[in-house]
CSV table of C-alpha atoms in Angstrom, one decimal:
chain,number,residue,atom,x,y,z
A,110,UNK,CA,32.5,11.6,-3.3
A,111,UNK,CA,31.2,14.9,-4.8
A,112,UNK,CA,27.4,14.5,-5.5
A,113,UNK,CA,24.9,11.7,-5.2
A,114,UNK,CA,21.3,11.8,-6.6
A,115,UNK,CA,18.8,9.9,-4.4
A,116,UNK,CA,15.9,8.9,-6.7
A,117,UNK,CA,12.8,8.6,-4.6
A,118,UNK,CA,9.7,6.6,-5.4
A,119,UNK,CA,8.0,4.9,-2.4
A,120,UNK,CA,10.3,6.2,0.3
A,121,UNK,CA,9.1,9.7,1.0
A,122,UNK,CA,10.7,10.3,4.3
A,123,UNK,CA,13.9,11.3,6.0
A,124,UNK,CA,13.9,8.9,9.0
A,125,UNK,CA,15.3,5.4,8.5
A,126,UNK,CA,16.1,6.0,4.8
A,127,UNK,CA,19.2,3.9,4.0
A,128,UNK,CA,19.7,5.3,0.5
A,129,UNK,CA,19.5,8.9,1.7
A,130,UNK,CA,21.6,8.2,4.8
A,131,UNK,CA,24.4,6.6,2.9
A,132,UNK,CA,24.4,9.5,0.4
A,133,UNK,CA,24.7,12.1,3.2
A,134,UNK,CA,27.6,10.2,4.7
A,135,UNK,CA,29.5,9.5,1.5
A,136,UNK,CA,29.0,12.7,-0.6
A,137,UNK,CA,29.5,16.4,-0.1
A,138,UNK,CA,26.3,17.2,-1.8
A,139,UNK,CA,23.0,15.2,-2.0
A,140,UNK,CA,20.1,15.7,-4.5
A,141,UNK,CA,16.9,14.1,-3.4
A,142,UNK,CA,14.9,13.7,-6.6
A,143,UNK,CA,11.2,12.8,-7.2
A,144,UNK,CA,10.1,12.4,-10.8
A,145,UNK,CA,6.4,12.6,-11.7
A,146,UNK,CA,6.0,10.0,-14.3
A,147,UNK,CA,3.0,10.7,-16.6
A,148,UNK,CA,2.9,7.1,-17.7
A,149,UNK,CA,2.1,6.0,-14.1
A,150,UNK,CA,-0.7,8.4,-13.1
A,151,UNK,CA,-1.4,8.7,-9.3
A,152,UNK,CA,-5.1,9.0,-9.9
A,153,UNK,CA,-7.0,9.0,-6.6
A,154,UNK,CA,-3.7,9.0,-4.8
A,155,UNK,CA,-2.5,12.3,-6.3
A,156,UNK,CA,-3.7,14.4,-3.4
A,157,UNK,CA,-2.0,12.2,-0.8
A,158,UNK,CA,1.1,12.1,-2.9
A,159,UNK,CA,1.2,15.9,-3.2
A,160,UNK,CA,0.8,16.4,0.5
A,161,UNK,CA,3.6,13.8,1.1
A,162,UNK,CA,6.0,15.5,-1.3
A,163,UNK,CA,5.3,19.0,0.2
A,164,UNK,CA,6.0,17.6,3.7
A,165,UNK,CA,9.2,15.9,2.5
A,166,UNK,CA,10.3,19.2,1.0
A,167,UNK,CA,9.8,21.0,4.3
A,168,UNK,CA,11.8,18.3,6.1
A,169,UNK,CA,14.7,18.6,3.7
A,170,UNK,CA,14.7,22.4,3.8
A,171,UNK,CA,14.9,22.2,7.6
A,172,UNK,CA,18.1,20.3,7.0
A,173,UNK,CA,19.5,22.7,4.5
A,174,UNK,CA,18.5,20.8,1.4
A,175,UNK,CA,15.5,20.6,-0.8
A,176,UNK,CA,13.4,18.2,-2.8
A,177,UNK,CA,14.0,18.4,-6.5
A,178,UNK,CA,10.9,17.6,-8.6
A,179,UNK,CA,10.9,16.8,-12.3
A,180,UNK,CA,8.3,15.5,-14.7
A,181,UNK,CA,8.9,12.8,-17.3
A,182,UNK,CA,10.6,9.4,-17.5
A,183,UNK,CA,12.4,8.8,-14.2
A,184,UNK,CA,15.5,7.3,-15.8
A,185,UNK,CA,15.8,10.0,-18.5
A,186,UNK,CA,15.2,12.8,-15.9
A,187,UNK,CA,17.8,11.4,-13.6
A,188,UNK,CA,20.4,11.5,-16.3
A,189,UNK,CA,19.3,14.9,-17.4
A,190,UNK,CA,19.6,16.2,-13.8
A,191,UNK,CA,23.1,14.9,-13.6
A,192,UNK,CA,24.0,16.9,-16.7
A,193,UNK,CA,22.3,19.9,-15.2
A,194,UNK,CA,24.2,19.6,-12.0
A,195,UNK,CA,27.5,19.4,-13.9
A,196,UNK,CA,26.7,22.9,-15.2
A,197,UNK,CA,25.8,24.4,-11.9
A,198,UNK,CA,28.3,26.5,-9.9
A,199,UNK,CA,29.4,24.7,-6.7
A,200,UNK,CA,29.9,27.9,-4.8
A,201,UNK,CA,33.6,28.0,-5.4
A,202,UNK,CA,33.4,28.3,-9.2
A,203,UNK,CA,33.7,24.6,-9.9
A,204,UNK,CA,31.0,22.4,-11.4
A,205,UNK,CA,29.3,19.6,-9.5
A,206,UNK,CA,30.0,16.0,-10.6
A,207,UNK,CA,27.3,13.4,-9.9
A,208,UNK,CA,29.3,10.2,-9.1
A,209,UNK,CA,26.4,7.9,-8.1
A,210,UNK,CA,22.7,7.4,-8.0
A,211,UNK,CA,20.9,5.8,-5.0
A,212,UNK,CA,17.5,4.2,-5.0
A,213,UNK,CA,15.4,2.1,-2.6
A,214,UNK,CA,14.9,-1.4,-4.2
A,215,UNK,CA,11.4,-2.3,-5.1
A,216,UNK,CA,9.7,-5.5,-6.3
A,217,UNK,CA,7.1,-4.8,-8.9
A,218,UNK,CA,7.8,-5.5,-12.6
A,219,UNK,CA,7.6,-1.8,-13.4
A,220,UNK,CA,10.0,-0.9,-10.6
A,221,UNK,CA,12.5,-3.6,-11.5
A,222,UNK,CA,12.5,-2.6,-15.1
A,223,UNK,CA,13.2,1.0,-14.1
A,224,UNK,CA,16.0,0.0,-11.8
A,225,UNK,CA,17.6,-2.1,-14.6
A,226,UNK,CA,17.4,0.8,-17.0
A,227,UNK,CA,18.8,3.2,-14.5
A,228,UNK,CA,21.7,0.9,-13.7
A,229,UNK,CA,22.5,0.6,-17.4
A,230,UNK,CA,22.3,4.4,-17.9
A,231,UNK,CA,24.5,5.0,-14.9
A,232,UNK,CA,27.1,2.7,-16.2
A,233,UNK,CA,26.9,4.3,-19.6
A,234,UNK,CA,27.5,7.7,-18.1
A,235,UNK,CA,30.1,6.5,-15.7
A,236,UNK,CA,28.1,7.0,-12.5
A,237,UNK,CA,27.8,4.4,-9.8
A,238,UNK,CA,24.4,2.8,-9.0
A,239,UNK,CA,23.3,1.4,-5.7
A,240,UNK,CA,19.9,-0.1,-4.6
A,241,UNK,CA,19.2,-0.1,-0.8
A,242,UNK,CA,16.7,-1.7,1.4
A,243,UNK,CA,14.0,0.3,3.1
A,244,UNK,CA,10.6,-0.6,1.5
A,245,UNK,CA,10.1,-3.7,3.7
A,246,UNK,CA,11.2,-4.9,7.1
A,247,UNK,CA,13.2,-7.9,5.8
A,248,UNK,CA,14.5,-7.4,2.2
A,249,UNK,CA,12.8,-9.7,-0.3
A,250,UNK,CA,15.0,-12.7,-1.0
A,251,UNK,CA,16.9,-12.3,2.3
A,252,UNK,CA,15.1,-15.4,3.7
A,253,UNK,CA,14.5,-18.5,1.5
A,254,UNK,CA,13.2,-22.0,2.3
A,255,UNK,CA,15.8,-24.3,3.7
A,256,UNK,CA,14.6,-27.1,1.4
A,257,UNK,CA,15.2,-25.0,-1.7
A,258,UNK,CA,13.3,-22.5,-3.8
A,259,UNK,CA,13.7,-18.8,-4.3
A,260,UNK,CA,10.8,-17.7,-2.0
A,261,UNK,CA,8.2,-18.9,0.5
A,262,UNK,CA,4.9,-19.9,-1.0
A,263,UNK,CA,3.1,-20.4,2.4
A,264,UNK,CA,2.9,-17.7,5.1
A,265,UNK,CA,3.5,-19.6,8.4
A,266,UNK,CA,7.0,-21.0,7.6
A,267,UNK,CA,7.9,-17.5,6.2
A,268,UNK,CA,6.7,-15.9,9.5
A,269,UNK,CA,9.0,-18.2,11.5
A,270,UNK,CA,12.0,-17.4,9.3
A,271,UNK,CA,11.1,-13.7,9.1
A,272,UNK,CA,11.0,-13.4,12.9
A,273,UNK,CA,14.4,-15.1,13.3
A,274,UNK,CA,16.1,-13.1,10.6
A,275,UNK,CA,18.5,-10.4,11.9
A,276,UNK,CA,17.5,-6.9,11.0
A,277,UNK,CA,19.5,-3.9,10.1
A,278,UNK,CA,19.8,-0.9,12.4
A,279,UNK,CA,17.1,1.8,12.3
A,280,UNK,CA,18.7,4.9,11.0
A,281,UNK,CA,18.2,8.5,12.2
A,282,UNK,CA,17.3,11.3,9.9
A,283,UNK,CA,20.4,13.0,8.5
A,284,UNK,CA,21.3,16.2,10.4
A,285,UNK,CA,22.1,18.0,7.2
A,286,UNK,CA,21.5,17.7,3.4
A,287,UNK,CA,23.6,19.9,1.2
A,288,UNK,CA,22.2,20.7,-2.3
A,289,UNK,CA,24.4,22.0,-5.2
A,290,UNK,CA,24.1,25.7,-5.4
A,291,UNK,CA,22.1,27.2,-8.2
A,292,UNK,CA,20.0,24.1,-8.8
A,293,UNK,CA,16.3,24.8,-9.6
A,294,UNK,CA,14.3,22.5,-7.3
A,295,UNK,CA,11.2,22.6,-9.5
A,296,UNK,CA,7.5,22.8,-8.5
A,297,UNK,CA,5.7,20.0,-6.7
A,298,UNK,CA,2.3,18.8,-7.9
A,299,UNK,CA,-0.9,20.5,-6.8
A,300,UNK,CA,-3.0,18.7,-4.2
A,301,UNK,CA,-6.3,18.8,-6.2
A,302,UNK,CA,-8.5,17.4,-7.6
A,303,UNK,CA,-8.1,14.4,-5.4
A,304,UNK,CA,-7.5,15.7,-1.9
A,305,UNK,CA,-7.3,12.8,0.5
A,306,UNK,CA,-10.0,12.1,3.0
A,307,UNK,CA,-9.5,14.0,6.3
A,308,UNK,CA,-8.6,10.6,7.9
A,309,UNK,CA,-5.6,10.3,5.7
A,310,UNK,CA,-3.6,13.5,5.3
A,311,UNK,CA,-0.3,12.8,3.6
A,312,UNK,CA,3.3,13.1,4.7
A,313,UNK,CA,5.9,11.8,7.2
A,314,UNK,CA,5.1,14.4,9.8
A,315,UNK,CA,1.5,13.3,10.1
A,316,UNK,CA,2.5,9.6,9.9
A,317,UNK,CA,5.1,9.8,12.7
A,318,UNK,CA,2.7,11.7,15.0
A,319,UNK,CA,0.0,9.0,14.4
A,320,UNK,CA,2.6,6.3,14.9
A,321,UNK,CA,3.6,7.6,18.3
A,322,UNK,CA,0.0,8.0,19.4
A,323,UNK,CA,-1.2,4.6,18.1
A,324,UNK,CA,1.7,2.7,19.5
A,325,UNK,CA,1.2,4.3,22.9
A,326,UNK,CA,-2.5,3.9,23.2
A,327,UNK,CA,-3.8,1.3,20.7
A,328,UNK,CA,-1.3,-1.4,19.8
A,329,UNK,CA,-2.0,-3.5,23.0
A,330,UNK,CA,-5.7,-3.7,21.9
A,331,UNK,CA,-4.9,-4.6,18.3
A,332,UNK,CA,-5.6,-8.3,18.5
A,333,UNK,CA,-9.0,-7.8,20.1
A,334,UNK,CA,-10.1,-4.8,18.0
A,335,UNK,CA,-8.7,-5.0,14.5
A,336,UNK,CA,-11.7,-7.0,13.1
A,337,UNK,CA,-14.3,-4.7,14.7
A,338,UNK,CA,-15.8,-3.1,11.7
A,339,UNK,CA,-17.7,-0.3,13.5
A,340,UNK,CA,-14.9,0.3,16.0
A,341,UNK,CA,-12.5,1.5,13.4
A,342,UNK,CA,-9.6,0.3,15.5
A,343,UNK,CA,-7.1,-0.7,12.8
A,344,UNK,CA,-3.9,1.4,12.6
A,345,UNK,CA,-4.6,2.9,9.2
A,346,UNK,CA,-0.8,3.0,8.5
A,347,UNK,CA,-1.1,1.3,5.1
A,348,UNK,CA,-1.2,4.5,3.0
A,349,UNK,CA,1.9,5.8,4.8
A,350,UNK,CA,3.7,2.5,4.3
A,351,UNK,CA,2.7,2.4,0.6
A,352,UNK,CA,4.3,5.8,0.0
A,353,UNK,CA,7.2,5.2,2.4
A,354,UNK,CA,6.2,8.0,4.8
A,355,UNK,CA,6.8,5.5,7.5
A,356,UNK,CA,9.7,3.0,7.7
A,357,UNK,CA,8.2,-0.5,8.1
A,358,UNK,CA,11.4,-1.6,9.9
A,359,UNK,CA,11.1,1.3,12.4
A,360,UNK,CA,7.4,0.5,12.9
A,361,UNK,CA,8.1,-3.2,13.5
A,362,UNK,CA,10.9,-2.4,15.9
A,363,UNK,CA,8.7,0.0,18.0
A,364,UNK,CA,5.8,-2.4,18.0
A,365,UNK,CA,7.6,-5.5,19.3
A,366,UNK,CA,5.1,-5.9,22.1
A,367,UNK,CA,2.3,-6.0,19.6
A,368,UNK,CA,2.9,-9.4,18.1
A,369,UNK,CA,-0.4,-9.6,16.2
A,370,UNK,CA,0.3,-6.2,14.6
A,371,UNK,CA,3.8,-7.1,13.7
A,372,UNK,CA,2.4,-10.2,12.0
A,373,UNK,CA,0.5,-7.9,9.7
A,374,UNK,CA,3.8,-6.2,8.7
A,375,UNK,CA,5.1,-9.7,8.0
A,376,UNK,CA,2.2,-10.4,5.7
A,377,UNK,CA,3.1,-7.3,3.8
A,378,UNK,CA,6.7,-8.5,3.5
A,379,UNK,CA,5.5,-12.0,2.5
A,380,UNK,CA,3.6,-10.7,-0.6
A,381,UNK,CA,6.7,-8.5,-1.5
A,382,UNK,CA,8.9,-11.6,-1.6
A,383,UNK,CA,6.2,-13.4,-3.6
A,384,UNK,CA,6.0,-10.6,-6.1
A,385,UNK,CA,9.8,-10.5,-6.4
A,386,UNK,CA,9.7,-14.1,-7.5
A,387,UNK,CA,6.5,-13.8,-9.5
A,388,UNK,CA,6.3,-10.2,-11.0
A,389,UNK,CA,3.2,-11.1,-13.0
A,390,UNK,CA,1.2,-11.3,-9.9
A,391,UNK,CA,-1.1,-8.5,-11.1
A,392,UNK,CA,-1.9,-10.3,-14.4
A,393,UNK,CA,-1.5,-14.1,-14.1
A,394,UNK,CA,-2.7,-16.7,-11.7
A,395,UNK,CA,0.1,-17.6,-9.2
A,396,UNK,CA,-1.4,-21.1,-8.9
A,397,UNK,CA,-3.5,-21.7,-12.1
A,398,UNK,CA,-6.7,-23.5,-11.2
A,399,UNK,CA,-8.5,-23.5,-14.6
A,400,UNK,CA,-11.2,-21.3,-13.3
A,401,UNK,CA,-13.9,-19.8,-15.6
A,402,UNK,CA,-15.4,-16.4,-14.9
A,403,UNK,CA,-18.6,-14.6,-15.6
A,404,UNK,CA,-18.7,-11.6,-17.8
A,405,UNK,CA,-21.5,-9.7,-16.0
A,406,UNK,CA,-21.1,-6.0,-16.5
A,407,UNK,CA,-24.3,-5.1,-14.6
A,408,UNK,CA,-23.3,-7.2,-11.5
A,409,UNK,CA,-19.8,-5.7,-11.6
A,410,UNK,CA,-21.1,-2.2,-11.7
A,411,UNK,CA,-23.5,-2.8,-8.8
A,412,UNK,CA,-20.6,-4.2,-6.8
A,413,UNK,CA,-18.5,-1.1,-7.5
A,414,UNK,CA,-21.3,1.2,-6.5
A,415,UNK,CA,-22.2,-0.7,-3.4
A,416,UNK,CA,-25.6,-1.8,-4.7
A,417,UNK,CA,-25.4,-5.5,-4.4
A,418,UNK,CA,-28.3,-5.9,-1.9
A,419,UNK,CA,-25.9,-7.3,0.7
A,420,UNK,CA,-25.5,-4.6,3.3
A,421,UNK,CA,-22.1,-5.6,4.6
A,422,UNK,CA,-20.6,-5.7,1.1
A,423,UNK,CA,-22.3,-2.5,0.1
A,424,UNK,CA,-20.9,-0.7,3.2
A,425,UNK,CA,-17.4,-1.8,2.3
A,426,UNK,CA,-17.6,-0.7,-1.3
A,427,UNK,CA,-19.1,2.7,-0.3
A,428,UNK,CA,-16.4,3.2,2.3
A,429,UNK,CA,-13.9,2.7,-0.5
A,430,UNK,CA,-15.6,5.3,-2.7
A,431,UNK,CA,-15.8,7.8,0.1
A,432,UNK,CA,-12.5,7.4,1.9
A,433,UNK,CA,-10.1,5.7,-0.6
A,434,UNK,CA,-9.6,3.1,2.1
A,435,UNK,CA,-11.5,0.1,3.4
A,436,UNK,CA,-11.4,-1.9,6.6
A,437,UNK,CA,-9.4,-5.0,6.4
A,438,UNK,CA,-12.3,-7.3,7.2
A,439,UNK,CA,-14.5,-5.6,4.7
A,440,UNK,CA,-11.8,-6.1,2.0
A,441,UNK,CA,-12.1,-9.8,2.6
A,442,UNK,CA,-15.9,-9.9,2.4
A,443,UNK,CA,-16.2,-7.6,-0.6
A,444,UNK,CA,-13.5,-9.4,-2.6
A,445,UNK,CA,-14.8,-12.9,-1.7
A,446,UNK,CA,-18.4,-11.9,-2.8
A,447,UNK,CA,-17.1,-10.7,-6.2
A,448,UNK,CA,-15.0,-13.8,-7.0
A,449,UNK,CA,-16.8,-16.6,-5.2
A,450,UNK,CA,-20.5,-15.5,-5.5
A,451,UNK,CA,-20.6,-13.3,-8.6
A,452,UNK,CA,-17.8,-15.4,-10.2
A,453,UNK,CA,-16.2,-12.3,-11.7
A,454,UNK,CA,-12.5,-12.4,-12.6
A,455,UNK,CA,-10.3,-11.4,-9.6
A,456,UNK,CA,-8.3,-9.2,-11.9
A,457,UNK,CA,-11.3,-6.9,-12.4
A,458,UNK,CA,-11.9,-6.4,-8.7
A,459,UNK,CA,-8.2,-6.0,-7.9
A,460,UNK,CA,-7.8,-3.4,-10.6
A,461,UNK,CA,-10.8,-1.5,-9.1
A,462,UNK,CA,-9.2,-1.6,-5.7
A,463,UNK,CA,-5.9,-0.6,-7.0
A,464,UNK,CA,-7.3,2.5,-8.7
A,465,UNK,CA,-9.2,3.7,-5.6
A,466,UNK,CA,-7.2,2.7,-2.6
A,467,UNK,CA,-4.7,5.2,-1.1
A,468,UNK,CA,-2.6,2.2,-0.1
A,469,UNK,CA,-3.0,0.4,-3.4
A,470,UNK,CA,0.3,-1.3,-4.4
A,471,UNK,CA,1.0,-4.2,-6.6
A,472,UNK,CA,2.3,-6.8,-4.1
A,473,UNK,CA,-0.3,-6.5,-1.4
A,474,UNK,CA,-3.3,-5.6,-3.5
A,475,UNK,CA,-3.0,-8.3,-6.1
A,476,UNK,CA,-1.4,-10.8,-3.7
A,477,UNK,CA,-4.4,-10.6,-1.3
A,478,UNK,CA,-6.9,-10.7,-4.2
A,479,UNK,CA,-5.3,-13.9,-5.5
A,480,UNK,CA,-5.4,-15.4,-2.0
A,481,UNK,CA,-9.1,-14.8,-1.9
A,482,UNK,CA,-9.7,-16.1,-5.4
A,483,UNK,CA,-7.9,-19.3,-4.6
A,484,UNK,CA,-5.3,-18.7,-7.3
A,485,UNK,CA,-2.6,-17.4,-4.9
A,486,UNK,CA,-0.8,-18.4,-1.8
A,487,UNK,CA,-3.8,-19.9,0.1
A,488,UNK,CA,-3.4,-23.6,-0.5
A,489,UNK,CA,-7.1,-24.0,0.1
A,490,UNK,CA,-8.6,-22.9,-3.1
A,491,UNK,CA,-12.2,-23.8,-2.0
A,492,UNK,CA,-12.1,-21.7,1.2
A,493,UNK,CA,-15.5,-20.2,1.9
A,494,UNK,CA,-16.7,-17.1,3.7
A,495,UNK,CA,-20.2,-16.5,5.0
A,496,UNK,CA,-20.8,-12.7,4.7
A,497,UNK,CA,-24.0,-12.8,6.8
A,498,UNK,CA,-22.3,-14.7,9.6
A,499,UNK,CA,-19.3,-12.4,9.4
A,500,UNK,CA,-21.6,-9.3,9.6
A,501,UNK,CA,-23.3,-10.7,12.7
A,502,UNK,CA,-19.9,-11.3,14.3
A,503,UNK,CA,-18.0,-8.2,13.4
A,504,UNK,CA,-20.8,-5.7,13.1
A,505,UNK,CA,-23.4,-7.1,15.5
A,506,UNK,CA,-25.3,-3.8,16.0
A,507,UNK,CA,-25.1,-2.8,12.3
A,508,UNK,CA,-23.2,0.4,13.1
A,509,UNK,CA,-20.7,0.0,10.3
A,510,UNK,CA,-23.4,-0.7,7.7
A,511,UNK,CA,-25.5,2.2,8.7
A,512,UNK,CA,-22.5,4.5,8.6
A,513,UNK,CA,-21.9,3.9,4.9
A,514,UNK,CA,-25.4,2.9,3.7
A,515,UNK,CA,-27.5,5.7,5.1
A,516,UNK,CA,-30.7,4.4,3.5
A,517,UNK,CA,-30.5,1.5,6.1
A,518,UNK,CA,-30.0,3.7,9.1
A,519,UNK,CA,-33.4,3.0,10.6
A,520,UNK,CA,-33.3,-0.7,10.0
A,521,UNK,CA,-32.8,-2.9,13.1
A,522,UNK,CA,-29.7,-5.0,13.2
A,523,UNK,CA,-31.6,-8.3,12.9
A,524,UNK,CA,-33.1,-7.2,9.6
A,525,UNK,CA,-29.8,-5.8,8.4
A,526,UNK,CA,-28.3,-9.3,8.8
A,527,UNK,CA,-31.2,-10.9,6.9
A,528,UNK,CA,-30.7,-9.1,3.5
A,529,UNK,CA,-33.4,-11.1,1.8
A,530,UNK,CA,-36.0,-9.2,4.0
A,531,UNK,CA,-34.7,-5.7,3.2
A,532,UNK,CA,-36.4,-4.9,-0.1
A,533,UNK,CA,-39.8,-5.1,1.6
A,534,UNK,CA,-38.5,-3.1,4.6
A,535,UNK,CA,-36.6,-0.3,2.8
A,536,UNK,CA,-38.0,1.3,-0.3
A,537,UNK,CA,-35.3,1.7,-3.0
A,538,UNK,CA,-32.7,-0.7,-1.6
A,539,UNK,CA,-32.1,-3.5,-4.1
A,540,UNK,CA,-32.7,-7.1,-3.6
A,541,UNK,CA,-29.6,-9.3,-3.3
A,542,UNK,CA,-27.9,-10.0,-6.6
A,543,UNK,CA,-27.4,-13.6,-5.5
A,544,UNK,CA,-27.8,-15.6,-2.4
A,545,UNK,CA,-25.1,-14.3,0.1
A,546,UNK,CA,-23.9,-17.9,0.8
């Protein structure tokens, strides 16, 4: 095969990249392509994306290739690039011929529409099209219920089937990537104005270094520590998985001794297979319950700003604003408070999270919000959470709250966990919007 274009999206790495690896084996020349689509703005994730693309470009150049960056509609730009390559000299006077386009298969409605359009355009222009695994550990749809159905609706039986399913081999990074001569690689996006928080610098190089250190020193303690709000002991791999700077399969393979951590990777896969079957997960109730919602703009704004009067909720929301990330336990408490206590539509909260989170993706963000709201994969729609009790358990000394709500830094833990007493103790801190339970 002469030339293959590898259209990148959420797979910004060179290690364990099936679409890239196959192209490097099958073709003389390989063109890794990323298209900045103005119809899908990166928003707060733009700085992380820019750093990840710059790192990927360095990795490809170390292997003799480059990252080609274009702007526009990904399908149109892929076809345009194929024509451009046909006009490039191949070093021996001949023109390059793009014979195929490779992608990593994704599950959102947007991604699937893009893949269908790309497959149609490839057929029209007599190019092959192949979609490869790589975004999940187990490909969505690879395991289905034995009793029938196209996907698992409940996690525990999926976990059992997921663990038993054979996995593909983890692939090494290609030794060499050869780009057609004379091809303009284009200019990657600038990192500003949304440079990521120092805790989350983008790119595969940073991600792999963190992976090695965390698996060596922290994974054994994951079960005991991942709910500790102040301890900050979660892996923080989620932004790197969201942009594909890390392979979820490689991570699961290396963390086999950390069963509780691998279970979290399975939860990620679970929501991907749900989204594959129900692509409207970000818009429609997965399990309609006939719920009615409050239209309370002031309460919603107070929640977004971390001014609800409930310290543990306010700390989580301010962490989100400051870091573009939120502790997993805080995500549960803040989302539960919005939908169960303020009775605000889960879509409103999920959209806010999606806009601000570095790891915001359709499957996990909206799947988890629906789970909390009782419209998703949790069969107990009336499940309750007591934020005060949770704060006492997972932030007993109030360290997490004081870290993100500095006006409470001199308040003793007992008072922090009795929010109805705070307005009289701290000038300017608001009274609770509603009773916390």
